[in-house]
PDB file of C-alpha atoms in Angstrom:
ATOM      1  CA  MET A   1     348.629 180.640  -1.398  1.00  0.00           C
ATOM      2  CA  GLU A   2     347.880 178.353   1.401  1.00  0.00           C
ATOM      3  CA  THR A   3     347.517 179.738   4.941  1.00  0.00           C
ATOM      4  CA  GLU A   4     349.426 178.024   7.740  1.00  0.00           C
ATOM      5  CA  TYR A   5     347.768 177.099  11.053  1.00  0.00           C
ATOM      6  CA  ASP A   6     348.989 179.560  13.766  1.00  0.00           C
ATOM      7  CA  ARG A   7     349.167 178.713  17.418  1.00  0.00           C
ATOM      8  CA  TYR A   8     345.741 180.013  18.311  1.00  0.00           C
ATOM      9  CA  ASP A   9     344.381 177.724  15.548  1.00  0.00           C
ATOM     10  CA  CYS A  10     346.154 174.847  17.205  1.00  0.00           C
ATOM     11  CA  LEU A  11     344.881 175.814  20.666  1.00  0.00           C
ATOM     12  CA  ARG A  12     341.406 176.089  19.260  1.00  0.00           C
ATOM     13  CA  TYR A  13     341.615 172.600  17.850  1.00  0.00           C
ATOM     14  CA  GLU A  14     343.225 171.252  21.120  1.00  0.00           C
ATOM     15  CA  LEU A  15     340.339 172.585  23.339  1.00  0.00           C
ATOM     16  CA  PHE A  16     337.386 171.850  21.219  1.00  0.00           C
ATOM     17  CA  GLU A  17     338.332 168.647  19.360  1.00  0.00           C
ATOM     18  CA  THR A  18     340.595 167.044  21.942  1.00  0.00           C
ATOM     19  CA  LEU A  19     340.292 168.356  25.586  1.00  0.00           C
ATOM     20  CA  ILE A  20     336.585 168.908  25.941  1.00  0.00           C
ATOM     21  CA  PRO A  21     335.676 165.537  24.458  1.00  0.00           C
ATOM     22  CA  ALA A  22     338.172 163.855  26.685  1.00  0.00           C
ATOM     23  CA  MET A  23     336.812 165.691  29.784  1.00  0.00           C
ATOM     24  CA  LEU A  24     333.292 164.684  28.773  1.00  0.00           C
ATOM     25  CA  TYR A  25     334.032 161.036  28.173  1.00  0.00           C
ATOM     26  CA  LYS A  26     337.122 160.105  30.164  1.00  0.00           C
ATOM     27  CA  GLY A  27     338.010 159.974  33.910  1.00  0.00           C
ATOM     28  CA  THR A  28     335.622 159.048  36.746  1.00  0.00           C
ATOM     29  CA  GLU A  29     331.854 159.488  36.535  1.00  0.00           C
ATOM     30  CA  LYS A  30     332.231 162.212  39.296  1.00  0.00           C
ATOM     31  CA  GLU A  31     334.791 164.067  37.121  1.00  0.00           C
ATOM     32  CA  ARG A  32     332.761 163.800  34.049  1.00  0.00           C
ATOM     33  CA  ASP A  33     329.544 165.010  35.906  1.00  0.00           C
ATOM     34  CA  GLU A  34     331.388 167.804  37.389  1.00  0.00           C
ATOM     35  CA  PHE A  35     332.798 169.121  34.040  1.00  0.00           C
ATOM     36  CA  PHE A  36     329.278 168.782  32.506  1.00  0.00           C
ATOM     37  CA  GLY A  37     327.829 170.765  35.440  1.00  0.00           C
ATOM     38  CA  PHE A  38     330.302 173.643  34.821  1.00  0.00           C
ATOM     39  CA  LEU A  39     329.385 173.708  31.088  1.00  0.00           C
ATOM     40  CA  LYS A  40     325.675 173.804  32.106  1.00  0.00           C
ATOM     41  CA  GLN A  41     325.832 176.207  34.899  1.00  0.00           C
ATOM     42  CA  ASP A  42     328.230 178.931  33.531  1.00  0.00           C
ATOM     43  CA  GLY A  43     329.642 177.633  30.287  1.00  0.00           C
ATOM     44  CA  LYS A  44     330.478 180.957  28.813  1.00  0.00           C
ATOM     45  CA  VAL A  45     332.851 181.875  31.560  1.00  0.00           C
ATOM     46  CA  PHE A  46     334.182 178.431  31.832  1.00  0.00           C
ATOM     47  CA  ILE A  47     335.059 178.010  28.145  1.00  0.00           C
ATOM     48  CA  HIS A  48     336.498 181.576  28.108  1.00  0.00           C
ATOM     49  CA  ASP A  49     338.783 180.636  31.180  1.00  0.00           C
ATOM     50  CA  MET A  50     339.801 177.306  29.677  1.00  0.00           C
ATOM     51  CA  TYR A  51     340.995 178.980  26.334  1.00  0.00           C
ATOM     52  CA  GLN A  52     342.681 181.767  28.224  1.00  0.00           C
ATOM     53  CA  THR A  53     344.610 179.237  30.339  1.00  0.00           C
ATOM     54  CA  LEU A  54     345.786 177.386  27.329  1.00  0.00           C
ATOM     55  CA  CYS A  55     346.959 180.723  25.808  1.00  0.00           C
ATOM     56  CA  GLU A  56     348.760 181.639  28.920  1.00  0.00           C
ATOM     57  CA  ASP A  57     350.351 178.084  29.298  1.00  0.00           C
ATOM     58  CA  ASP A  58     351.705 178.624  25.687  1.00  0.00           C
ATOM     59  CA  GLY A  59     352.951 182.159  26.388  1.00  0.00           C
ATOM     60  CA  LEU A  60     350.456 183.640  24.120  1.00  0.00           C
ATOM     61  CA  PRO A  61     348.296 186.942  24.728  1.00  0.00           C
ATOM     62  CA  TYR A  62     344.804 186.125  25.026  1.00  0.00           C
ATOM     63  CA  PRO A  63     343.009 187.471  21.961  1.00  0.00           C
ATOM     64  CA  TYR A  64     339.415 187.271  23.293  1.00  0.00           C
ATOM     65  CA  GLY A  65     337.047 189.038  25.655  1.00  0.00           C
ATOM     66  CA  ASN A  66     334.218 187.830  27.825  1.00  0.00           C
ATOM     67  CA  LEU A  67     331.667 188.554  25.060  1.00  0.00           C
ATOM     68  CA  ASP A  68     333.515 186.362  22.336  1.00  0.00           C
ATOM     69  CA  PHE A  69     332.189 183.008  23.499  1.00  0.00           C
ATOM     70  CA  GLU A  70     328.510 182.134  23.915  1.00  0.00           C
ATOM     71  CA  VAL A  71     326.910 179.160  25.503  1.00  0.00           C
ATOM     72  CA  GLU A  72     323.239 178.522  25.078  1.00  0.00           C
ATOM     73  CA  MET A  73     320.857 175.661  26.073  1.00  0.00           C
ATOM     74  CA  PHE A  74     317.709 174.658  24.391  1.00  0.00           C
ATOM     75  CA  GLU A  75     315.684 171.638  23.330  1.00  0.00           C
ATOM     76  CA  ARG A  76     314.621 170.080  20.165  1.00  0.00           C
ATOM     77  CA  GLY A  77     312.536 166.800  20.015  1.00  0.00           C
ATOM     78  CA  GLY A  78     313.076 165.942  23.560  1.00  0.00           C
ATOM     79  CA  VAL A  79     316.881 166.253  23.353  1.00  0.00           C
ATOM     80  CA  ASN A  80     318.789 168.942  25.285  1.00  0.00           C
ATOM     81  CA  ILE A  81     321.372 170.901  23.187  1.00  0.00           C
ATOM     82  CA  LEU A  82     324.218 172.794  24.846  1.00  0.00           C
ATOM     83  CA  GLN A  83     325.667 175.103  22.040  1.00  0.00           C
ATOM     84  CA  ILE A  84     329.086 176.727  22.213  1.00  0.00           C
ATOM     85  CA  LEU A  85     329.447 179.631  19.757  1.00  0.00           C
ATOM     86  CA  LEU A  86     332.982 180.372  19.016  1.00  0.00           C
ATOM     87  CA  PRO A  87     334.694 183.602  17.854  1.00  0.00           C
ATOM     88  CA  PRO A  88     335.170 183.959  14.083  1.00  0.00           C
ATOM     89  CA  TYR A  89     337.164 181.221  12.466  1.00  0.00           C
ATOM     90  CA  THR A  90     340.113 181.427   9.934  1.00  0.00           C
ATOM     91  CA  PRO A  91     338.498 180.812   6.540  1.00  0.00           C
ATOM     92  CA  ASN A  92     341.544 179.391   4.687  1.00  0.00           C
ATOM     93  CA  ILE A  93     342.094 176.449   6.986  1.00  0.00           C
ATOM     94  CA  SER A  94     339.726 173.640   8.291  1.00  0.00           C
ATOM     95  CA  ASP A  95     338.334 175.201  11.410  1.00  0.00           C
ATOM     96  CA  ILE A  96     335.494 174.812  13.958  1.00  0.00           C
ATOM     97  CA  LEU A  97     332.437 176.861  13.526  1.00  0.00           C
ATOM     98  CA  ARG A  98     330.224 175.644  16.490  1.00  0.00           C
ATOM     99  CA  VAL A  99     330.438 173.004  19.112  1.00  0.00           C
ATOM    100  CA  TYR A 100     327.407 170.960  20.505  1.00  0.00           C
ATOM    101  CA  LEU A 101     326.887 168.775  23.432  1.00  0.00           C
ATOM    102  CA  LEU A 102     323.496 166.848  23.146  1.00  0.00           C
ATOM    103  CA  PHE A 103     322.039 164.914  26.105  1.00  0.00           C
ATOM    104  CA  ALA A 104     318.912 163.369  27.304  1.00  0.00           C
ATOM    105  CA  LYS A 105     317.887 161.381  30.320  1.00  0.00           C
ATOM    106  CA  GLY A 106     318.293 157.714  29.945  1.00  0.00           C
ATOM    107  CA  ASP A 107     316.215 154.834  31.458  1.00  0.00           C
ATOM    108  CA  ASP A 108     318.524 154.926  34.488  1.00  0.00           C
ATOM    109  CA  SER A 109     318.030 158.734  34.918  1.00  0.00           C
ATOM    110  CA  ARG A 110     321.600 159.362  33.823  1.00  0.00           C
ATOM    111  CA  ASP A 111     322.237 161.771  31.121  1.00  0.00           C
ATOM    112  CA  THR A 112     323.306 160.170  27.688  1.00  0.00           C
ATOM    113  CA  ARG A 113     325.780 162.671  26.377  1.00  0.00           C
ATOM    114  CA  GLN A 114     327.290 163.020  22.885  1.00  0.00           C
ATOM    115  CA  TYR A 115     329.722 165.671  21.569  1.00  0.00           C
ATOM    116  CA  PHE A 116     329.585 167.230  18.132  1.00  0.00           C
ATOM    117  CA  VAL A 117     331.550 169.758  16.197  1.00  0.00           C
ATOM    118  CA  ILE A 118     330.479 171.707  13.126  1.00  0.00           C
ATOM    119  CA  LYS A 119     333.557 171.987  11.052  1.00  0.00           C
ATOM    120  CA  ARG A 120     334.251 173.899   7.871  1.00  0.00           C
ATOM    121  CA  PHE A 121     337.074 172.450   5.721  1.00  0.00           C
ATOM    122  CA  LYS A 122     339.510 174.138   3.594  1.00  0.00           C
ATOM    123  CA  ASP A 123     337.376 173.303   0.455  1.00  0.00           C
ATOM    124  CA  GLY A 124     334.467 175.071   2.048  1.00  0.00           C
ATOM    125  CA  LYS A 125     332.456 172.032   2.878  1.00  0.00           C
ATOM    126  CA  ILE A 126     330.773 172.037   6.267  1.00  0.00           C
ATOM    127  CA  PHE A 127     330.144 168.687   8.216  1.00  0.00           C
ATOM    128  CA  ILE A 128     329.019 167.427  11.443  1.00  0.00           C
ATOM    129  CA  LEU A 129     331.805 165.675  13.269  1.00  0.00           C
ATOM    130  CA  TYR A 130     330.952 163.318  16.110  1.00  0.00           C
ATOM    131  CA  ALA A 131     333.529 162.746  18.828  1.00  0.00           C
ATOM    132  CA  ASN A 132     332.866 159.205  20.209  1.00  0.00           C
ATOM    133  CA  PRO A 133     333.666 158.065  23.696  1.00  0.00           C
ATOM    134  CA  GLU A 134     337.039 156.929  22.552  1.00  0.00           C
ATOM    135  CA  CYS A 135     337.486 160.642  21.421  1.00  0.00           C
ATOM    136  CA  GLU A 136     337.700 159.542  17.695  1.00  0.00           C
ATOM    137  CA  LYS A 137     336.158 162.065  15.329  1.00  0.00           C
ATOM    138  CA  LEU A 138     333.696 160.486  12.868  1.00  0.00           C
ATOM    139  CA  LEU A 139     332.514 162.433   9.771  1.00  0.00           C
ATOM    140  CA  GLY A 140     328.769 162.895   9.821  1.00  0.00           C
ATOM    141  CA  GLU A 141     326.229 164.632   7.698  1.00  0.00           C
ATOM    142  CA  GLU A 142     327.203 167.543   5.354  1.00  0.00           C
ATOM    143  CA  LEU A 143     325.703 170.862   6.051  1.00  0.00           C
ATOM    144  CA  THR A 144     327.311 172.989   3.256  1.00  0.00           C
ATOM    145  CA  GLU A 145     323.978 173.575   1.398  1.00  0.00           C
ATOM    146  CA  HIS A 146     322.193 174.533   4.581  1.00  0.00           C
ATOM    147  CA  ILE A 147     324.774 176.889   6.211  1.00  0.00           C
ATOM    148  CA  GLY A 148     322.948 179.526   8.144  1.00  0.00           C
ATOM    149  CA  ASP A 149     319.713 177.385   8.534  1.00  0.00           C
ATOM    150  CA  MET A 150     320.258 176.797  12.289  1.00  0.00           C
ATOM    151  CA  GLU A 151     316.996 174.874  12.661  1.00  0.00           C
ATOM    152  CA  TYR A 152     318.114 172.404  10.051  1.00  0.00           C
ATOM    153  CA  GLU A 153     321.528 172.072  11.729  1.00  0.00           C
ATOM    154  CA  TYR A 154     319.816 171.436  15.119  1.00  0.00           C
ATOM    155  CA  TRP A 155     317.529 168.732  13.652  1.00  0.00           C
ATOM    156  CA  ARG A 156     320.371 167.048  11.817  1.00  0.00           C
ATOM    157  CA  LEU A 157     322.274 167.022  15.217  1.00  0.00           C
ATOM    158  CA  VAL A 158     319.391 165.483  16.959  1.00  0.00           C
ATOM    159  CA  ARG A 159     319.188 162.862  14.317  1.00  0.00           C
ATOM    160  CA  SER A 160     322.959 162.206  14.558  1.00  0.00           C
ATOM    161  CA  TYR A 161     322.601 162.023  18.297  1.00  0.00           C
ATOM    162  CA  ALA A 162     319.741 159.379  17.909  1.00  0.00           C
ATOM    163  CA  GLU A 163     321.838 157.368  15.473  1.00  0.00           C
ATOM    164  CA  THR A 164     324.818 157.297  17.829  1.00  0.00           C
ATOM    165  CA  ILE A 165     322.613 156.083  20.650  1.00  0.00           C
ATOM    166  CA  LEU A 166     321.086 153.318  18.570  1.00  0.00           C
ATOM    167  CA  LEU A 167     324.536 152.361  17.341  1.00  0.00           C
ATOM    168  CA  ASP A 168     325.748 152.177  21.032  1.00  0.00           C
ATOM    169  CA  MET A 169     322.736 150.041  21.977  1.00  0.00           C
ATOM    170  CA  ARG A 170     323.397 147.622  19.071  1.00  0.00           C
ATOM    171  CA  GLU A 171     327.154 147.214  20.264  1.00  0.00           C
ATOM    172  CA  ASN A 172     325.909 146.675  23.806  1.00  0.00           C
ATOM    173  CA  LYS A 173     323.394 143.864  23.046  1.00  0.00           C
ATOM    174  CA  GLY A 174     323.651 142.403  26.410  1.00  0.00           C
ATOM    175  CA  ASN A 175     321.438 144.886  27.984  1.00  0.00           C
ATOM    176  CA  GLY A 176     318.206 144.125  26.170  1.00  0.00           C
ATOM    177  CA  ALA A 177     318.831 146.178  23.098  1.00  0.00           C
ATOM    178  CA  ASN A 178     318.054 143.342  20.863  1.00  0.00           C
ATOM    179  CA  GLU A 179     314.314 143.365  21.594  1.00  0.00           C
ATOM    180  CA  ILE A 180     314.202 147.243  21.005  1.00  0.00           C
ATOM    181  CA  LEU A 181     316.011 147.190  17.700  1.00  0.00           C
ATOM    182  CA  VAL A 182     314.577 144.104  16.025  1.00  0.00           C
TER     183      VAL A 182
END
């Protein structure tokens, strides 16, 4: 028997796989920086309030409390990691386990930000998904065999972050990236 997605599952997807990447990548530089600042300063309350607003807009009672979302910041290998821990997921559907925003200062002193989702699919496999600046989700490394090993997950995310930065540099060859990558 296959479980259907309920309205809360859809809102969870909408917030963490659609809205947040759009707010991080789209809009003016000021809007993107402001949103990023909210996540860094008081991310737990900010995420809680965003999800609560989505529920209210859809006429749903809000199922979570203040302690159900956690936002932590730490660093691995010179890359800053903002981790969003979500309330328990629905095991019979493809669902989001955790969300990450990785960032580091670039040569121009601007943060180079990348958004990742750790997603468990219906078949039980767990993967890193990268949401690119066009808000497309790209399937990354499988984590199924390493579930629960958070250090492994963090380092795989840092590796994925570095790969996306290098790919972006290759695509933007006009800014001196050729000399770096050759």
